[in-house]
């Protein structure tokens, strides 16, 4: 119930205060006396549209405040509690609204700033404005339900409370079941993902140190022609010789030198050490020629191609982006998800 209305600088009203009593209160007067302005002020107080034209001429703002009794209120206390309000006196509540010419307006409940939406919600439960096509309260389904329950009496409200409690319990169980099903679905998705990851890592058949070996092979294959050319030249210089006479090969010339040193050694033992050194060099040249020859053969019949090596390196790079920065980390991750 509205028990006091304070209006300042609203319309033609400079300042006025109206006290209301229980029962019927009538505001009467001639046309233009300001009766409708009082109603407009009440509309503004409970969340109506704020217009600059409501501000009294020559003023920067207008102010409306209403004090209400909460006897038989339609859930106002609960509404305020749900929005974080604690009422020291649950019998009275004060709404106020301030409108400025710059378009800003401030809504308050018991002096605390609130949103216009909350002011409207509270106001709709405190005042029902009726006029031509303005019967608002009875068209509100929540109010209709409240009145119907009230008409049913205590037995009906007790039944309603039991149903409400059962519904809350059912809703909690329903939500828990939905959470359980969602967790099961998430678990199934996780299992599918892990199975895919394990299969992807196992199919790759990675080896520790393999990436370094592949980079070496890639470098070898990328430079195969150059390597083959240099090996052939080296083999020719050491073993075959240059030109028509193969005696000019390093191997042949070293052999000649060794024969000369052998003859010198027979004449003077002082040449034994040089003879042995040249002999060792000759044996090493022969071993080097064998290794070079084998490398030339390997290049001609090398089992891997550059495309094969690059494909393998691309696969390793793909797995590194997903599972770790090295083959060791990828294999460790695979072991963890298997566990």
PDB file of C-alpha atoms in Angstrom, residues 6-233:
ATOM      1  CA  UNK A   6       6.708  13.080  -2.304  1.00  0.00           C
ATOM      2  CA  UNK A   7       6.992  15.026  -5.591  1.00  0.00           C
ATOM      3  CA  UNK A   8       9.443  17.819  -6.459  1.00  0.00           C
ATOM      4  CA  UNK A   9       9.801  19.873  -9.673  1.00  0.00           C
ATOM      5  CA  UNK A  10       7.554  17.492 -11.604  1.00  0.00           C
ATOM      6  CA  UNK A  11       5.300  19.045 -14.270  1.00  0.00           C
ATOM      7  CA  UNK A  12       3.619  22.069 -12.774  1.00  0.00           C
ATOM      8  CA  UNK A  13       4.290  20.824  -9.209  1.00  0.00           C
ATOM      9  CA  UNK A  14       7.093  22.640  -7.434  1.00  0.00           C
ATOM     10  CA  UNK A  15       6.926  20.453  -4.345  1.00  0.00           C
ATOM     11  CA  UNK A  16       4.199  18.504  -2.616  1.00  0.00           C
ATOM     12  CA  UNK A  17       3.749  15.616  -0.227  1.00  0.00           C
ATOM     13  CA  UNK A  18       0.629  13.442  -0.068  1.00  0.00           C
ATOM     14  CA  UNK A  19      -0.212  11.004   2.713  1.00  0.00           C
ATOM     15  CA  UNK A  20      -2.605   8.151   2.008  1.00  0.00           C
ATOM     16  CA  UNK A  21      -4.710   6.179   4.453  1.00  0.00           C
ATOM     17  CA  UNK A  22      -6.268   2.718   4.342  1.00  0.00           C
ATOM     18  CA  UNK A  23      -9.390   2.366   2.261  1.00  0.00           C
ATOM     19  CA  UNK A  24     -10.458   4.668  -0.549  1.00  0.00           C
ATOM     20  CA  UNK A  25      -8.457   7.844  -1.116  1.00  0.00           C
ATOM     21  CA  UNK A  26      -9.828  10.356  -3.632  1.00  0.00           C
ATOM     22  CA  UNK A  27      -7.961  13.201  -5.345  1.00  0.00           C
ATOM     23  CA  UNK A  28     -10.522  15.632  -6.716  1.00  0.00           C
ATOM     24  CA  UNK A  29     -10.420  19.013  -8.370  1.00  0.00           C
ATOM     25  CA  UNK A  30     -11.134  20.960 -11.493  1.00  0.00           C
ATOM     26  CA  UNK A  31      -9.625  20.171 -14.861  1.00  0.00           C
ATOM     27  CA  UNK A  32      -5.993  21.314 -14.920  1.00  0.00           C
ATOM     28  CA  UNK A  33      -5.618  21.166 -11.165  1.00  0.00           C
ATOM     29  CA  UNK A  34      -2.860  18.549 -11.509  1.00  0.00           C
ATOM     30  CA  UNK A  35      -4.622  15.252 -10.706  1.00  0.00           C
ATOM     31  CA  UNK A  36      -3.222  13.451 -13.763  1.00  0.00           C
ATOM     32  CA  UNK A  37       0.273  14.782 -12.953  1.00  0.00           C
ATOM     33  CA  UNK A  38       0.135  12.940  -9.636  1.00  0.00           C
ATOM     34  CA  UNK A  39      -0.785   9.742 -11.500  1.00  0.00           C
ATOM     35  CA  UNK A  40       2.060  10.359 -13.976  1.00  0.00           C
ATOM     36  CA  UNK A  41       4.464  10.781 -11.044  1.00  0.00           C
ATOM     37  CA  UNK A  42       3.332   7.424  -9.647  1.00  0.00           C
ATOM     38  CA  UNK A  43       3.862   5.834 -13.084  1.00  0.00           C
ATOM     39  CA  UNK A  44       7.409   7.211 -13.162  1.00  0.00           C
ATOM     40  CA  UNK A  45       7.999   5.983  -9.605  1.00  0.00           C
ATOM     41  CA  UNK A  46       7.220   2.353 -10.542  1.00  0.00           C
ATOM     42  CA  UNK A  47       9.349   2.268 -13.707  1.00  0.00           C
ATOM     43  CA  UNK A  48       7.406   4.197 -16.329  1.00  0.00           C
ATOM     44  CA  UNK A  49       9.121   5.907 -19.254  1.00  0.00           C
ATOM     45  CA  UNK A  50      11.122   8.988 -18.208  1.00  0.00           C
ATOM     46  CA  UNK A  51      10.588  12.104 -20.401  1.00  0.00           C
ATOM     47  CA  UNK A  52      12.230  15.532 -20.257  1.00  0.00           C
ATOM     48  CA  UNK A  53       8.782  17.144 -20.393  1.00  0.00           C
ATOM     49  CA  UNK A  54       8.122  15.891 -16.864  1.00  0.00           C
ATOM     50  CA  UNK A  55      10.815  18.243 -15.479  1.00  0.00           C
ATOM     51  CA  UNK A  56       9.410  21.542 -14.266  1.00  0.00           C
ATOM     52  CA  UNK A  57      10.296  24.551 -16.381  1.00  0.00           C
ATOM     53  CA  UNK A  58      13.528  26.192 -15.238  1.00  0.00           C
ATOM     54  CA  UNK A  59      14.744  23.117 -13.321  1.00  0.00           C
ATOM     55  CA  UNK A  60      17.482  20.626 -14.156  1.00  0.00           C
ATOM     56  CA  UNK A  61      15.829  17.582 -12.602  1.00  0.00           C
ATOM     57  CA  UNK A  62      12.673  16.255 -10.979  1.00  0.00           C
ATOM     58  CA  UNK A  63      12.336  13.822  -8.088  1.00  0.00           C
ATOM     59  CA  UNK A  64       9.589  11.389  -7.014  1.00  0.00           C
ATOM     60  CA  UNK A  65       9.603   9.251  -3.883  1.00  0.00           C
ATOM     61  CA  UNK A  66       7.024   6.820  -2.509  1.00  0.00           C
ATOM     62  CA  UNK A  67       6.834   5.014   0.814  1.00  0.00           C
ATOM     63  CA  UNK A  68       4.956   1.705   0.796  1.00  0.00           C
ATOM     64  CA  UNK A  69       3.626  -0.663   3.376  1.00  0.00           C
ATOM     65  CA  UNK A  70       4.436  -4.303   2.588  1.00  0.00           C
ATOM     66  CA  UNK A  71       1.333  -5.801   4.205  1.00  0.00           C
ATOM     67  CA  UNK A  72      -0.019  -8.553   1.891  1.00  0.00           C
ATOM     68  CA  UNK A  73       2.638  -7.696  -0.710  1.00  0.00           C
ATOM     69  CA  UNK A  74       2.845 -10.089  -3.629  1.00  0.00           C
ATOM     70  CA  UNK A  75       6.351 -11.491  -3.070  1.00  0.00           C
ATOM     71  CA  UNK A  76       8.216  -8.173  -2.793  1.00  0.00           C
ATOM     72  CA  UNK A  77      10.385  -9.303   0.132  1.00  0.00           C
ATOM     73  CA  UNK A  78      11.396 -12.501  -1.706  1.00  0.00           C
ATOM     74  CA  UNK A  79      12.107 -10.581  -4.914  1.00  0.00           C
ATOM     75  CA  UNK A  80      14.349  -8.134  -3.083  1.00  0.00           C
ATOM     76  CA  UNK A  81      16.084 -10.970  -1.235  1.00  0.00           C
ATOM     77  CA  UNK A  82      16.793 -12.742  -4.531  1.00  0.00           C
ATOM     78  CA  UNK A  83      18.452  -9.533  -5.744  1.00  0.00           C
ATOM     79  CA  UNK A  84      20.679  -9.122  -2.689  1.00  0.00           C
ATOM     80  CA  UNK A  85      18.544  -6.717  -0.617  1.00  0.00           C
ATOM     81  CA  UNK A  86      18.207  -7.080   3.127  1.00  0.00           C
ATOM     82  CA  UNK A  87      15.280  -5.158   4.628  1.00  0.00           C
ATOM     83  CA  UNK A  88      15.759  -4.057   8.209  1.00  0.00           C
ATOM     84  CA  UNK A  89      12.054  -3.271   8.383  1.00  0.00           C
ATOM     85  CA  UNK A  90      10.030  -5.722   6.312  1.00  0.00           C
ATOM     86  CA  UNK A  91       6.917  -3.588   6.783  1.00  0.00           C
ATOM     87  CA  UNK A  92       8.110  -0.528   4.825  1.00  0.00           C
ATOM     88  CA  UNK A  93       9.937   0.089   1.564  1.00  0.00           C
ATOM     89  CA  UNK A  94      10.883   3.386  -0.137  1.00  0.00           C
ATOM     90  CA  UNK A  95      11.154   3.777  -3.921  1.00  0.00           C
ATOM     91  CA  UNK A  96      12.577   6.915  -5.516  1.00  0.00           C
ATOM     92  CA  UNK A  97      13.468   8.132  -8.966  1.00  0.00           C
ATOM     93  CA  UNK A  98      15.408  11.153 -10.165  1.00  0.00           C
ATOM     94  CA  UNK A  99      15.211  12.352 -13.785  1.00  0.00           C
ATOM     95  CA  UNK A 100      17.717  14.814 -15.304  1.00  0.00           C
ATOM     96  CA  UNK A 101      17.538  16.881 -18.482  1.00  0.00           C
ATOM     97  CA  UNK A 102      20.711  15.278 -19.848  1.00  0.00           C
ATOM     98  CA  UNK A 103      18.765  12.026 -20.181  1.00  0.00           C
ATOM     99  CA  UNK A 104      20.206  10.290 -17.134  1.00  0.00           C
ATOM    100  CA  UNK A 105      17.928   9.039 -14.393  1.00  0.00           C
ATOM    101  CA  UNK A 106      18.608   7.266 -11.105  1.00  0.00           C
ATOM    102  CA  UNK A 107      16.428   4.587  -9.498  1.00  0.00           C
ATOM    103  CA  UNK A 108      16.729   3.724  -5.812  1.00  0.00           C
ATOM    104  CA  UNK A 109      15.164   1.299  -3.365  1.00  0.00           C
ATOM    105  CA  UNK A 110      15.668   2.212   0.274  1.00  0.00           C
ATOM    106  CA  UNK A 111      18.366   4.642  -0.862  1.00  0.00           C
ATOM    107  CA  UNK A 112      20.333   1.980  -2.760  1.00  0.00           C
ATOM    108  CA  UNK A 113      20.884   2.414  -6.503  1.00  0.00           C
ATOM    109  CA  UNK A 114      19.078  -0.228  -8.600  1.00  0.00           C
ATOM    110  CA  UNK A 115      18.367  -0.921 -12.246  1.00  0.00           C
ATOM    111  CA  UNK A 116      15.208   0.286 -13.916  1.00  0.00           C
ATOM    112  CA  UNK A 117      14.225  -3.344 -14.562  1.00  0.00           C
ATOM    113  CA  UNK A 118      14.305  -4.187 -10.849  1.00  0.00           C
ATOM    114  CA  UNK A 119      12.389  -1.001 -10.011  1.00  0.00           C
ATOM    115  CA  UNK A 120       9.713  -2.075 -12.501  1.00  0.00           C
ATOM    116  CA  UNK A 121       9.510  -5.589 -11.039  1.00  0.00           C
ATOM    117  CA  UNK A 122       9.120  -4.288  -7.502  1.00  0.00           C
ATOM    118  CA  UNK A 123       6.746  -1.510  -8.565  1.00  0.00           C
ATOM    119  CA  UNK A 124       4.462  -3.932 -10.417  1.00  0.00           C
ATOM    120  CA  UNK A 125       3.947  -5.832  -7.168  1.00  0.00           C
ATOM    121  CA  UNK A 126       3.179  -2.682  -5.177  1.00  0.00           C
ATOM    122  CA  UNK A 127       0.894  -0.679  -7.462  1.00  0.00           C
ATOM    123  CA  UNK A 128      -1.675  -1.625 -10.093  1.00  0.00           C
ATOM    124  CA  UNK A 129      -2.515   1.343 -12.300  1.00  0.00           C
ATOM    125  CA  UNK A 130      -5.949   1.111 -13.841  1.00  0.00           C
ATOM    126  CA  UNK A 131      -7.568   3.309 -16.394  1.00  0.00           C
ATOM    127  CA  UNK A 132      -8.766   2.918 -19.941  1.00  0.00           C
ATOM    128  CA  UNK A 133      -7.015  -0.284 -21.137  1.00  0.00           C
ATOM    129  CA  UNK A 134      -4.557  -0.065 -18.236  1.00  0.00           C
ATOM    130  CA  UNK A 135      -5.640  -3.044 -16.106  1.00  0.00           C
ATOM    131  CA  UNK A 136      -2.143  -4.458 -15.867  1.00  0.00           C
ATOM    132  CA  UNK A 137      -1.954  -6.526 -12.708  1.00  0.00           C
ATOM    133  CA  UNK A 138      -4.650  -9.092 -13.523  1.00  0.00           C
ATOM    134  CA  UNK A 139      -3.024  -9.848 -16.875  1.00  0.00           C
ATOM    135  CA  UNK A 140       0.178 -10.963 -15.146  1.00  0.00           C
ATOM    136  CA  UNK A 141       0.250 -14.833 -15.016  1.00  0.00           C
ATOM    137  CA  UNK A 142       2.291 -14.786 -11.778  1.00  0.00           C
ATOM    138  CA  UNK A 143      -0.345 -12.626 -10.098  1.00  0.00           C
ATOM    139  CA  UNK A 144      -3.139 -14.832 -11.416  1.00  0.00           C
ATOM    140  CA  UNK A 145      -1.422 -17.904  -9.971  1.00  0.00           C
ATOM    141  CA  UNK A 146      -0.843 -16.149  -6.640  1.00  0.00           C
ATOM    142  CA  UNK A 147      -4.512 -15.158  -6.360  1.00  0.00           C
ATOM    143  CA  UNK A 148      -5.684 -18.647  -7.296  1.00  0.00           C
ATOM    144  CA  UNK A 149      -3.426 -20.249  -4.668  1.00  0.00           C
ATOM    145  CA  UNK A 150      -4.595 -17.724  -2.068  1.00  0.00           C
ATOM    146  CA  UNK A 151      -8.200 -18.546  -2.877  1.00  0.00           C
ATOM    147  CA  UNK A 152      -7.511 -22.258  -2.297  1.00  0.00           C
ATOM    148  CA  UNK A 153      -6.468 -21.649   1.294  1.00  0.00           C
ATOM    149  CA  UNK A 154      -3.878 -23.373   3.475  1.00  0.00           C
ATOM    150  CA  UNK A 155      -4.556 -26.914   2.247  1.00  0.00           C
ATOM    151  CA  UNK A 156      -3.858 -25.849  -1.310  1.00  0.00           C
ATOM    152  CA  UNK A 157      -0.765 -23.821  -0.431  1.00  0.00           C
ATOM    153  CA  UNK A 158       0.595 -26.753   1.624  1.00  0.00           C
ATOM    154  CA  UNK A 159       0.050 -29.012  -1.379  1.00  0.00           C
ATOM    155  CA  UNK A 160       1.714 -26.431  -3.615  1.00  0.00           C
ATOM    156  CA  UNK A 161       4.729 -26.304  -1.297  1.00  0.00           C
ATOM    157  CA  UNK A 162       5.043 -30.111  -1.358  1.00  0.00           C
ATOM    158  CA  UNK A 163       4.849 -30.148  -5.142  1.00  0.00           C
ATOM    159  CA  UNK A 164       7.402 -27.353  -5.297  1.00  0.00           C
ATOM    160  CA  UNK A 165       9.773 -29.347  -3.067  1.00  0.00           C
ATOM    161  CA  UNK A 166       9.297 -32.508  -5.137  1.00  0.00           C
ATOM    162  CA  UNK A 167       9.816 -30.563  -8.336  1.00  0.00           C
ATOM    163  CA  UNK A 168      13.062 -29.111  -6.957  1.00  0.00           C
ATOM    164  CA  UNK A 169      14.237 -32.619  -6.046  1.00  0.00           C
ATOM    165  CA  UNK A 170      13.262 -33.938  -9.480  1.00  0.00           C
ATOM    166  CA  UNK A 171      15.030 -31.035 -11.179  1.00  0.00           C
ATOM    167  CA  UNK A 172      18.201 -31.697  -9.174  1.00  0.00           C
ATOM    168  CA  UNK A 173      18.155 -35.409 -10.098  1.00  0.00           C
ATOM    169  CA  UNK A 174      17.451 -34.526 -13.741  1.00  0.00           C
ATOM    170  CA  UNK A 175      20.401 -32.139 -13.818  1.00  0.00           C
ATOM    171  CA  UNK A 176      22.648 -34.720 -12.157  1.00  0.00           C
ATOM    172  CA  UNK A 177      21.586 -37.319 -14.722  1.00  0.00           C
ATOM    173  CA  UNK A 178      22.289 -34.932 -17.572  1.00  0.00           C
ATOM    174  CA  UNK A 179      25.727 -34.183 -16.076  1.00  0.00           C
ATOM    175  CA  UNK A 180      26.390 -37.919 -15.733  1.00  0.00           C
ATOM    176  CA  UNK A 181      25.407 -38.575 -19.345  1.00  0.00           C
ATOM    177  CA  UNK A 182      27.523 -35.648 -20.508  1.00  0.00           C
ATOM    178  CA  UNK A 183      30.539 -36.964 -18.576  1.00  0.00           C
ATOM    179  CA  UNK A 184      30.016 -40.410 -20.127  1.00  0.00           C
ATOM    180  CA  UNK A 185      29.855 -38.841 -23.574  1.00  0.00           C
ATOM    181  CA  UNK A 186      32.981 -36.796 -22.879  1.00  0.00           C
ATOM    182  CA  UNK A 187      34.717 -39.931 -21.634  1.00  0.00           C
ATOM    183  CA  UNK A 188      33.773 -41.851 -24.784  1.00  0.00           C
ATOM    184  CA  UNK A 189      35.085 -38.995 -26.928  1.00  0.00           C
ATOM    185  CA  UNK A 190      38.299 -38.941 -24.873  1.00  0.00           C
ATOM    186  CA  UNK A 191      38.714 -42.705 -25.302  1.00  0.00           C
ATOM    187  CA  UNK A 192      38.236 -42.422 -29.066  1.00  0.00           C
ATOM    188  CA  UNK A 193      40.810 -39.629 -29.207  1.00  0.00           C
ATOM    189  CA  UNK A 194      43.341 -41.596 -27.154  1.00  0.00           C
ATOM    190  CA  UNK A 195      42.814 -44.717 -29.283  1.00  0.00           C
ATOM    191  CA  UNK A 196      43.419 -42.656 -32.416  1.00  0.00           C
ATOM    192  CA  UNK A 197      46.569 -41.098 -30.938  1.00  0.00           C
ATOM    193  CA  UNK A 198      47.971 -44.450 -29.820  1.00  0.00           C
ATOM    194  CA  UNK A 199      47.348 -45.947 -33.264  1.00  0.00           C
ATOM    195  CA  UNK A 200      48.923 -42.933 -34.987  1.00  0.00           C
ATOM    196  CA  UNK A 201      52.087 -43.137 -32.855  1.00  0.00           C
ATOM    197  CA  UNK A 202      52.369 -46.935 -33.119  1.00  0.00           C
ATOM    198  CA  UNK A 203      51.874 -46.911 -36.898  1.00  0.00           C
ATOM    199  CA  UNK A 204      54.750 -44.415 -37.226  1.00  0.00           C
ATOM    200  CA  UNK A 205      57.162 -46.951 -35.631  1.00  0.00           C
ATOM    201  CA  UNK A 206      59.572 -44.221 -34.543  1.00  0.00           C
ATOM    202  CA  UNK A 207      63.135 -44.940 -33.395  1.00  0.00           C
ATOM    203  CA  UNK A 208      65.269 -42.855 -31.070  1.00  0.00           C
ATOM    204  CA  UNK A 209      67.859 -40.995 -33.138  1.00  0.00           C
ATOM    205  CA  UNK A 210      65.971 -41.656 -36.366  1.00  0.00           C
ATOM    206  CA  UNK A 211      65.373 -37.990 -37.157  1.00  0.00           C
ATOM    207  CA  UNK A 212      69.091 -37.181 -37.057  1.00  0.00           C
ATOM    208  CA  UNK A 213      69.823 -40.159 -39.309  1.00  0.00           C
ATOM    209  CA  UNK A 214      67.170 -39.026 -41.774  1.00  0.00           C
ATOM    210  CA  UNK A 215      68.613 -35.512 -41.941  1.00  0.00           C
ATOM    211  CA  UNK A 216      72.005 -37.031 -42.718  1.00  0.00           C
ATOM    212  CA  UNK A 217      70.492 -39.213 -45.436  1.00  0.00           C
ATOM    213  CA  UNK A 218      68.581 -36.271 -46.846  1.00  0.00           C
ATOM    214  CA  UNK A 219      71.806 -34.287 -47.118  1.00  0.00           C
ATOM    215  CA  UNK A 220      73.514 -37.263 -48.767  1.00  0.00           C
ATOM    216  CA  UNK A 221      70.696 -37.799 -51.289  1.00  0.00           C
ATOM    217  CA  UNK A 222      70.321 -34.098 -52.030  1.00  0.00           C
ATOM    218  CA  UNK A 223      74.042 -33.992 -52.947  1.00  0.00           C
ATOM    219  CA  UNK A 224      74.251 -37.465 -54.488  1.00  0.00           C
ATOM    220  CA  UNK A 225      75.602 -36.361 -57.859  1.00  0.00           C
ATOM    221  CA  UNK A 226      78.236 -34.084 -56.322  1.00  0.00           C
ATOM    222  CA  UNK A 227      79.300 -36.770 -53.845  1.00  0.00           C
ATOM    223  CA  UNK A 228      79.531 -39.366 -56.643  1.00  0.00           C
ATOM    224  CA  UNK A 229      81.657 -37.008 -58.745  1.00  0.00           C
ATOM    225  CA  UNK A 230      84.078 -36.233 -55.895  1.00  0.00           C
ATOM    226  CA  UNK A 231      84.380 -39.910 -54.920  1.00  0.00           C
ATOM    227  CA  UNK A 232      85.161 -40.866 -58.516  1.00  0.00           C
ATOM    228  CA  UNK A 233      87.789 -38.145 -58.777  1.00  0.00           C
TER     229      UNK A 233
END
